């Protein structure tokens, strides 16, 4: 595949509303995970945030230190217009691999599967570097192989373990039981703690 998954590619997808991964709200696995987090002061990053429904859900539920990051300015501006009180210094129009702040929790929702497979090891290393000691990477990943070229790019639990096991204690990497219907049976929920 020679497709260039650069900033202009993703911006065009948003501008043309070709965002099939966006379900219009935070998904149940992320909501239920956040509902169990008692400390609302923790620093959270949502990379590849897009329209940032997860950030909106967290913000509306009392989390104050949520940071959203995306390659494309378009969804970030949309989010900022919808949530004008959201701190502007917590909205990052940036390449994930250039980001350098540190977090207690990073939420994964349709970012990993948007990256070319050759970048997955780099993703694991970068996630490790962005987390504070004992920080968590949590969220949803596909547990299936797609017939067509991505994005999204699928994968398997065994493959994912090979990327993460050197950097994280794998606390949870199990089938997701509260996926949206179109993704039922094809997602896993992950909870990885920085080593």
Backbone as a ProteinNet text record, in pm:
[ID]
protein_1_A
[PRIMARY]
XXXXXXXXXXXXXXXXXXXXXXXXXXXXXXXXXXXXXXXXXXXXXXXXXXXXXXXXXXXXXXXXXXXXXXXXXXXXXXXXXXXXXXXXXXXXXXXXXXXXXXXXXXXXXXXXXXXXXXXXXXXXXXXXXXXXXXXXXXXXXXXXXXXXXXXXXXXXXXXXXXXXXXXXXXXXXXXXXXXXXXXXXXXXXXXXXXX
[TERTIARY]
83.9	0	88.1	62.9	143.5	73.1	-43.4	-119.1	-39.6	-34.9	36.1	-62.2	-48.7	-141.2	-89.5	-78.4	-23.3	-135.7	-97.3	-193.2	-301.3	-263.2	-361.4	-460.9	-414.7	-504.6	-614.6	-573	-671.4	-760.4	-704.9	-786.7	-893.6	-854.7	-952.2	-1063.1	-1028.1	-1130.2	-1230.7	-1181.5	-1272	-1354	-1290.7	-1361.6	-1472.1	-1448.3	-1545.7	-1639.4	-1625.7	-1707.4	-1697.2	-1577.6	-1551.3	-1485.1	-1565.3	-1510.7	-1593.2	-1594.4	-1673.9	-1637.8	-1515.8	-1474.6	-1539.9	-1592.8	-1649.3	-1795.1	-1828.6	-1965.6	-2049.8	-1994.7	-2072.3	-2073.4	-2008.7	-2000	-1888.4	-1851	-1754.7	-1817.9	-1739.3	-1794	-1803.6	-1888.4	-1914.1	-1787.4	-1692.9	-1574	-1496.2	-1483.6	-1410.7	-1491.5	-1620.9	-1706.1	-1697.6	-1715.4	-1717.6	-1582	-1475.5	-1342.7	-1327.4	-1361.8	-1348	-1437.3	-1553.8	-1645.2	-1584	-1483.6	-1418.9	-1295.9	-1256.1	-1139	-1183.1	-1134.1	-1179.3	-1106.7	-979.2	-899.7	-918.4	-1000.4	-1032.3	-921.1	-817.7	-709.6	-596.6	-604.2	-494.6	-482.6	-362.1	-334.6	-356.5	-446	-488.7	-457.1	-406.5	-385.9	-474.9	-537.7	-611	-545.4	-456.6	-388.6	-476.2	-457.3	-543.4	-688.3	-712.2	-841.1	-955.4	-924.8	-1032.3	-1132	-1259.8	-1363.9	-1369.5	-1286.2	-1260.2	-1384.8	-1467.3	-1585.4	-1546.2	-1434.7	-1388.4	-1346.9	-1281.5	-1241.6	-1364.2	-1464	-1587	-1653.8	-1660.4	-1722.2	-1645.4	-1513.2	-1431.7	-1448.2	-1443.4	-1456	-1589.1	-1695.4	-1829.6	-1846.8	-1757.2	-1765.3	-1657.3	-1603.2	-1518.8	-1369.5	-1323.1	-1178.5	-1130.7	-1028.2	-984	-856.5	-773.8	-642.3	-638.9	-735.4	-741.1	-673.6	-587.2	-519.1	-561.1	-595.4	-629.2	-523	-491.5	-386.3	-432.9	-412.4	-441.6	-350.2	-323.9	-243.7	-314.7	-448.1	-530.1	-588.4	-581.5	-637.4	-789.8	-848.7	-992.5	-1078.8	-1061.9	-1147.2	-1116.6	-992	-957.5	-1029.1	-1038.1	-1110.5	-1259.6	-1312.8	-1453.3	-1477.5	-1387.7	-1399.5	-1391.2	-1297.1	-1279	-1402.8	-1465.5	-1587.9	-1703	-1706.8	-1813.7	-1791.3	-1664.7	-1630.5	-1537.8	-1592.6	-1508.2	-1438.4	-1489.3	-1426.4	-1312.6	-1297.3	-1189.3	-1056.6	-959.4	-833	-760.4	-730.8	-664.7	-525.9	-458.1	-323.7	-327	-447.5	-460.7	-508.8	-507	-540	-412.9	-365.7	-235.8	-253.5	-226.9	-223.3	-79.5	-54.2	84.6	93.4	208.9	242	263.4	191.3	203.1	348.5	428.4	565.9	656.6	605	680.3	635.5	530.9	476.2	568.6	574.5	673.6	625.3	498.8	450.3	434.5	406	388.3	253	201.2	63.9	53	-56.9	-90.7	-166.4	-242.5	-328.6	-332.9	-318.8	-339.8	-451.9	-550.5	-664.4	-646.7	-665.2	-653.3	-792.8	-828.3	-956.1	-938.4	-922.8	-907.4	-783.7	-682	-557	-458.2	-437	-343.7	-376.9	-505.3	-544.8	-534.1	-513.3	-498.3	-353.6	-261.8	-119.7	-78	9.5	62.8	126.5	113.2	160.4	309.7	386.9	530.9	563	464.9	487	446.9	400.7	346.1	451	569.7	674	710.1	716.4	743.9	632.5	508.9	394.3	413.9	449.7	468.7	577.9	689.5	799.9	757.6	686.8	645	545	450.8	355.2	429	527	606.4	670.8	725.2	795.6	700.6	574.7	479.1	410.1	424	358.2	451.7	393.4	467.7	489.6	574	598.6	466.8	445.7	322.9	200.4	220.3	108.4	42	-82	-160.7	-190.8	-183.4	-237.1	-359.8	-475.7	-599.7	-688.6	-765.7	-860.3	-890.8	-926.6	-980.4	-894	-871.9	-801	-879.2	-861.2	-925.3	-855.1	-934.6	-882.1	-932.7	-893	-932.6	-840.9	-834.9	-759.2	-860.7	-837.2	-927	-885.4	-984.6	-955.9	-897.3	-943.3	-895.8	-778.4	-702.1	-596.7	-659.3	-587.4	-638.8	-607.7	-634.1	-685.1	-835.3	-884.2	-808.5	-725.2	-619.4	-532.7	-560.4	-588	-621.3	-498.5	-524.9	-417	-471.8	-380.9	-418	-354.5	-408.5	-356.2	-209.2	-173.7	-34.2	58.8	16	96.6	112.1	1.3	6.3	95.7	87.3	171.7	319	353.7	495	544.2	455.3	495.5	510.3	421.6	410.1	483	512.2	558.7	692	775.6	903	888.6	778.2	760.7	651.9	561.4	443.7	416.2	356.1	291.9	152.7	119.9	-10.4	-111.6	-189.5	-288.4	-415	-456.3	-578	-554.7	-589.7	-591.6	-690.7	-818	-922.9	-1037.2	-1119.3	-1231	-1319	-1361.6	-1445.5	-1591.3	-1661.5	-1800.2	-1903	-1856.3	-1950.1	-1919.5	-1875.8	-1850	-1980.8	-1971.4	-2089	-2119.9	-2247.9	-2284.7	-2198.2	-2163.3	-2081.5	-1942.9	-1895.2	-1761.9	-1766.5	-1886.7	-1901.3	-1819.6	-1744.9	-1665.1	-1533.6	-1504.4	-1379.6	-1293	-1318.4	-1238.8	-1187.8	-1074.2	-1022.8	-1007.9	-1021.5	-992.4	-854	-771.7	-636.9	-620	-541.6	-496.8	-352	-260.4	-117.5	-52	29.1	96.9	243.6	291.6	432	523.6	622.4	722.2	823.4
-118	0	124	215	335.2	459.5	440.6	552.6	625.3	757	836.3	880.3	823.3	854.4	976.7	1087.5	1208.7	1301.8	1420.2	1515.3	1549.8	1570	1608.1	1495.1	1370.2	1255.8	1258	1271.4	1267.8	1390.9	1506.7	1627.8	1612.8	1558.5	1537.3	1441.9	1339.1	1245	1316.9	1404.2	1479.4	1580	1651.5	1753.6	1691.3	1572.3	1502.3	1413	1418.6	1338.1	1188.7	1145.2	1002.8	946.6	939.3	903.4	790	678.3	564.6	510.6	540.3	493.9	575.8	693.7	785.4	747.7	703.1	658.8	769.8	890.5	1004.4	1026.3	938.1	951	859.9	878.6	786.2	648	546.2	410.4	354.7	254.3	196.4	148.7	81.2	36.2	151.8	264.3	378.9	444.5	460.7	519.9	439	308.5	224.1	222.7	229.7	237.4	368.2	480.1	609.9	619.6	556.9	560.3	494.5	410.1	341.3	415.7	522.6	599	700.5	685.5	771.2	904.4	906.6	1028.8	1111.7	1215.7	1298.1	1398.7	1401.8	1498.6	1440.7	1312.1	1251.5	1316	1309.1	1363.3	1253.4	1283.9	1186.8	1240.2	1152.8	1186.1	1097.5	1160.1	1084.9	1116.8	1028.9	1053.7	1011.5	1078.3	1049.9	1072.4	1181.1	1202.2	1228.5	1280.4	1310.4	1407.5	1372.8	1459	1453.4	1371.5	1371.2	1348.3	1254.5	1222	1169.5	1096.2	1043.5	1157.2	1258.3	1374.1	1449.6	1464.7	1533.5	1459.9	1327	1247.8	1266.3	1257.8	1274.4	1415.4	1514.8	1655.4	1679.3	1626.2	1644.1	1566.8	1472.7	1393.1	1430.1	1550.1	1604.4	1587.9	1523	1514.7	1648.1	1703.8	1838.1	1838.1	1737.3	1736.5	1640.6	1659.3	1575	1649.5	1580.6	1637.9	1559.6	1632.6	1568.3	1603.8	1508.8	1527.1	1469	1544.4	1489.9	1553	1476.1	1515.1	1622.7	1616.7	1706.8	1818.1	1940.6	2054.8	2053.1	1993.9	2006.2	1956.4	1832.2	1786.6	1859.9	1902	1974.5	2108.9	2176.5	2304.2	2282.4	2174.6	2140.9	2117.9	2040.7	2012.1	2140.9	2226.8	2351.8	2441.6	2442	2520.3	2464	2331.5	2267.7	2281.8	2289.6	2297.6	2416.9	2539.7	2659.6	2676.5	2611.3	2621.6	2521.4	2430.1	2331.2	2405	2381.7	2457.3	2440	2550.9	2547.1	2484.3	2499.2	2442.3	2291	2232.6	2087.6	2027.7	2109.4	2064.1	2074.5	1960.5	1954.5	1914.7	2008	1977.3	1938.8	1809.4	1763.7	1618.7	1582.9	1443.3	1374.6	1267.1	1191.3	1160.9	1127	1086.2	1203.8	1326.7	1445.5	1497.2	1440	1487.1	1444.4	1525.4	1493.5	1512	1545.8	1556.5	1416.5	1411.4	1280	1271.4	1149.3	1126.8	1007.7	1009.9	896.8	789.3	833.9	744.1	791.2	697.3	725.6	634.4	694.6	619.2	588.6	463.7	416.6	389.4	463.2	441.9	477.3	379.3	390.9	469.2	481.5	543.9	437.5	335.4	226.9	166.8	142.6	76.1	168.2	298.5	393.2	406.3	359.3	368.3	250.5	273.9	161.8	57.6	-67.9	-176.2	-162.7	-111	-96.2	-0.2	78.6	177.4	126.1	3.3	-45.1	-58.4	-103.4	-112.3	26.7	124.1	263.1	317.9	279.7	319.4	270.6	143.6	87.7	162.1	188.8	262.4	403	469.6	607.8	612.6	521	515.4	499.3	413	391.9	523	598.9	722.6	832.2	828.8	933.7	908.4	787.5	754.4	775.6	824.5	833.1	691.8	679.6	548	485.9	361	286.9	341.2	429.7	481.3	372.4	398.6	299.2	342.8	246.3	258.6	168.4	227.1	148.9	186.2	88.9	117.7	-4.5	21.5	-81.9	-97.4	-221.9	-253.1	-360.9	-364.2	-469.5	-602.8	-708.9	-845	-921.4	-870.4	-933	-881.3	-957.2	-917.3	-869.5	-752	-698.3	-747.1	-772.6	-822.8	-714.1	-590.5	-480.8	-409.5	-335.5	-251.6	-147	-113.8	-14.9	126	220.8	199.9	169.7	95.8	46.7	-76.7	-94.7	-211.6	-301	-425.9	-518.2	-586.6	-688.5	-763.5	-865	-928.7	-1034.2	-1008.8	-1073.9	-1060.6	-1101	-1211.9	-1257	-1151.7	-1090.9	-986.2	-867.4	-823.8	-707.1	-733.6	-852.8	-885.8	-871.3	-908.6	-900.6	-756.3	-660.9	-520.1	-463.6	-505.9	-439.6	-506.5	-635.9	-709.3	-659.2	-597.5	-547.7	-416.6	-348.4	-214.5	-206.5	-303.9	-297.3	-431.3	-423.2	-539.9	-546.4	-658.4	-671.8	-716.7	-621.1	-648.9	-708	-653.3	-698.9	-691.2	-798	-799.2	-908.7	-875.3	-976.2	-927.9	-1022.4	-983.5	-877.7	-784.8	-674.6	-721	-710.8	-760.2	-648.4	-523.7	-412.8	-325.9	-389.7	-319.5	-272.1	-173.1	-138.2	-255.5	-274.7	-394.3	-421.1	-320.8	-354.6	-409.2	-383.8	-430.8	-548.3	-596.2	-705.7	-826.2	-882.1	-1000.6	-973.9	-846.6	-817.4	-715	-695.1	-599.6	-664.1	-613	-648.5	-520.9	-535.4	-422.9	-446.9	-341.6	-353.9	-263.2	-313.3	-232.9	-272.6	-181.9	-211.1	-111.7	-162.2	-75.4	-63.3	59.3	84.1	12.4	-56.9	-125	-23.6
0	0	0	-93.8	-105.6	-53.4	6	58.8	166.7	157.5	257.4	365.6	484	594	669.9	597.8	657.1	703.2	746.3	800.4	698.1	572.2	470.6	444.6	453.5	436	541.9	669.1	777.5	777	745.5	738.8	630.5	515.3	407.6	451.8	524	573.1	663	751.3	838.9	759.7	671.1	593.5	508.6	457.5	372.3	453.3	584.5	676.2	645.7	604.7	581.8	707.9	812.5	943.7	1004.1	933.8	976.3	1113.7	1160.3	1292.8	1404	1370.1	1468.5	1491.3	1610.9	1638.9	1701.9	1709.8	1756	1905.9	1978.4	2123.4	2173.8	2299.1	2360	2365.2	2335.1	2334.7	2476.9	2493.3	2625.5	2696.9	2628.7	2702	2766.8	2693.7	2748.8	2859.8	2838.6	2942.1	3071.4	3058.7	3178.6	3247.6	3169.8	3230.7	3307.9	3244.9	3311	3433.8	3428.7	3543.7	3667	3647	3759	3811.5	3743.5	3786.2	3890.4	4012.5	4121.8	4126.6	4090.5	4099.2	3972.6	3982.4	3865.2	3833	3914.3	3890.7	3805.6	3772.1	3696.4	3558	3502.9	3370.8	3265.8	3171.6	3070.5	2931.9	2845.6	2704.9	2619.1	2518	2417	2282.6	2234.5	2106.4	1989.5	1875.9	1761.9	1799.5	1874.6	1940.4	1844.3	1724.3	1631.4	1692.9	1686.7	1742.2	1894.7	1954.2	2099.2	2184.5	2142.4	2222.8	2361	2367.4	2496.9	2589.3	2532.5	2611.8	2660.6	2574.2	2614.1	2728.9	2719.7	2826.8	2957.7	2950.6	3072.1	3129.3	3042.8	3084.8	3154.1	3095.3	3152.1	3282.3	3308.6	3431.6	3532.7	3520.9	3626.4	3611.1	3504.5	3481.5	3425.1	3485.3	3447.3	3362.7	3379.1	3313.2	3194.7	3103.7	2984.4	2871.5	2801.5	2685.8	2561.7	2456.1	2329.4	2227	2142.3	2043.2	1911.3	1804.3	1672.6	1568.5	1464.6	1349.4	1268.1	1268.2	1188.4	1274.5	1224.9	1297.4	1293.1	1189.8	1164.7	1281.4	1328.3	1439.5	1570	1588	1710.9	1716.4	1602.4	1598.6	1623.1	1567.6	1591.8	1740	1801.5	1944.9	2026.6	1992.5	2066.3	2055.2	1938.8	1920.8	2003.8	2015.7	2093.2	2243.4	2283.5	2426.6	2449	2437.7	2446.2	2581.2	2685.6	2818.4	2836.6	2742.9	2752.8	2734.9	2824.6	2818	2685.2	2620.7	2489.5	2497.6	2612.2	2623.5	2645.2	2649	2658.8	2526.1	2421.7	2286.4	2203.4	2153.7	2085.4	1939.1	1849.1	1706.3	1675.9	1675.1	1675.2	1628.8	1578.7	1551.1	1686.3	1708.6	1833	1869.4	1770.1	1797	1832.4	1820.9	1861.8	1998.3	2052.7	2181	2295.1	2401.2	2505.1	2649.4	2671.8	2809.9	2868.8	2998.2	3062.5	3130.3	3134.7	3176.7	3271.6	3348.6	3434.7	3357.3	3257	3180.1	3035.5	2943.3	2801.4	2753.5	2685.7	2635.1	2487.6	2452.4	2313.8	2257.8	2152.4	2085	1938	1854.6	1708.6	1663.6	1748.8	1705.5	1657.4	1738.8	1704.7	1568.9	1542.5	1417.9	1296.3	1320.5	1210	1164.8	1247.8	1214.5	1126.1	1030.4	952.7	1046	1012.6	1099.3	1129.9	1035.3	1058.5	1173.9	1217.7	1324.1	1462.3	1471.4	1598.5	1708.7	1673.7	1776.6	1826.5	1735.4	1774.1	1862.6	1833.5	1915.7	2059.1	2074.6	2209.2	2284.9	2218.2	2282.6	2321.2	2229.2	2256.1	2370.2	2372.3	2482.7	2615.7	2616.7	2738.1	2782.8	2688.7	2724.2	2770.1	2725.8	2762	2895.2	2947	3074.1	3192.1	3300.8	3426	3478.9	3578.7	3638	3683.2	3648.9	3679.1	3607.2	3508.4	3430.8	3348.7	3308.4	3235.7	3093.2	3002.2	2867.7	2864.8	2836.2	2840.5	2723.6	2678.1	2571.7	2487.5	2362.5	2276	2150.5	2110.6	1986.1	1911.7	1779.7	1701.3	1724.5	1727.4	1736.6	1614.3	1498.8	1372.2	1262.8	1156.7	1037.9	933.5	878.2	776.4	638.3	554.4	419.4	329.8	348.2	264.1	331.2	249.7	305.2	396.8	502.9	596.5	553.5	640.1	775.5	775.1	876.9	991.8	957.8	1038.4	1027.1	1146.9	1120.9	1228.8	1286	1368	1430.4	1528.4	1601.4	1696.2	1832.9	1932	2067.9	2073.4	2010.7	2013.3	1954.1	1843.4	1780.2	1875.8	1935.2	2024.1	2145.4	2199.9	2315.2	2279.2	2157.8	2117.2	2114	2085.9	2085	2225.5	2314	2444.2	2559.3	2548.6	2666.8	2721.6	2639.9	2690.6	2767.8	2746.8	2804.7	2910.6	2909.6	2995.2	3062.2	3180.7	3239.7	3179.3	3116.9	3051.1	3156.3	3205.8	3309.8	3249.9	3135.9	3067.5	2917.3	2848.5	2701.8	2664.3	2682.2	2673.3	2583.2	2534.7	2448.9	2515.8	2435.3	2480.5	2475.5	2585.9	2591.5	2577.1	2561.6	2550.7	2428.8	2321	2196	2133.6	2043.7	1965.9	1873.2	1833.8	1756	1633.3	1549.9	1431.4	1465.6	1586.6	1624.7	1723.8	1752.3	1849.3	1805.2	1898.8	1872	1803.2	1773	1701.5	1774.3	1904.2	1981.4	2109.5	2155.1	2287.7	2368.8	2500.3	2589.5	2647.9	2647.2	2701.2	2823.4	2915.8	3029.6	3053.4	3021.4	3027.4	3123.4	3213.8	3310.3	3275.5	3270.9	3237.8	3333.9	3278.7	3361.2	3411.7
[MASK]
+++++++++++++++++++++++++++++++++++++++++++++++++++++++++++++++++++++++++++++++++++++++++++++++++++++++++++++++++++++++++++++++++++++++++++++++++++++++++++++++++++++++++++++++++++++++++++++++++++

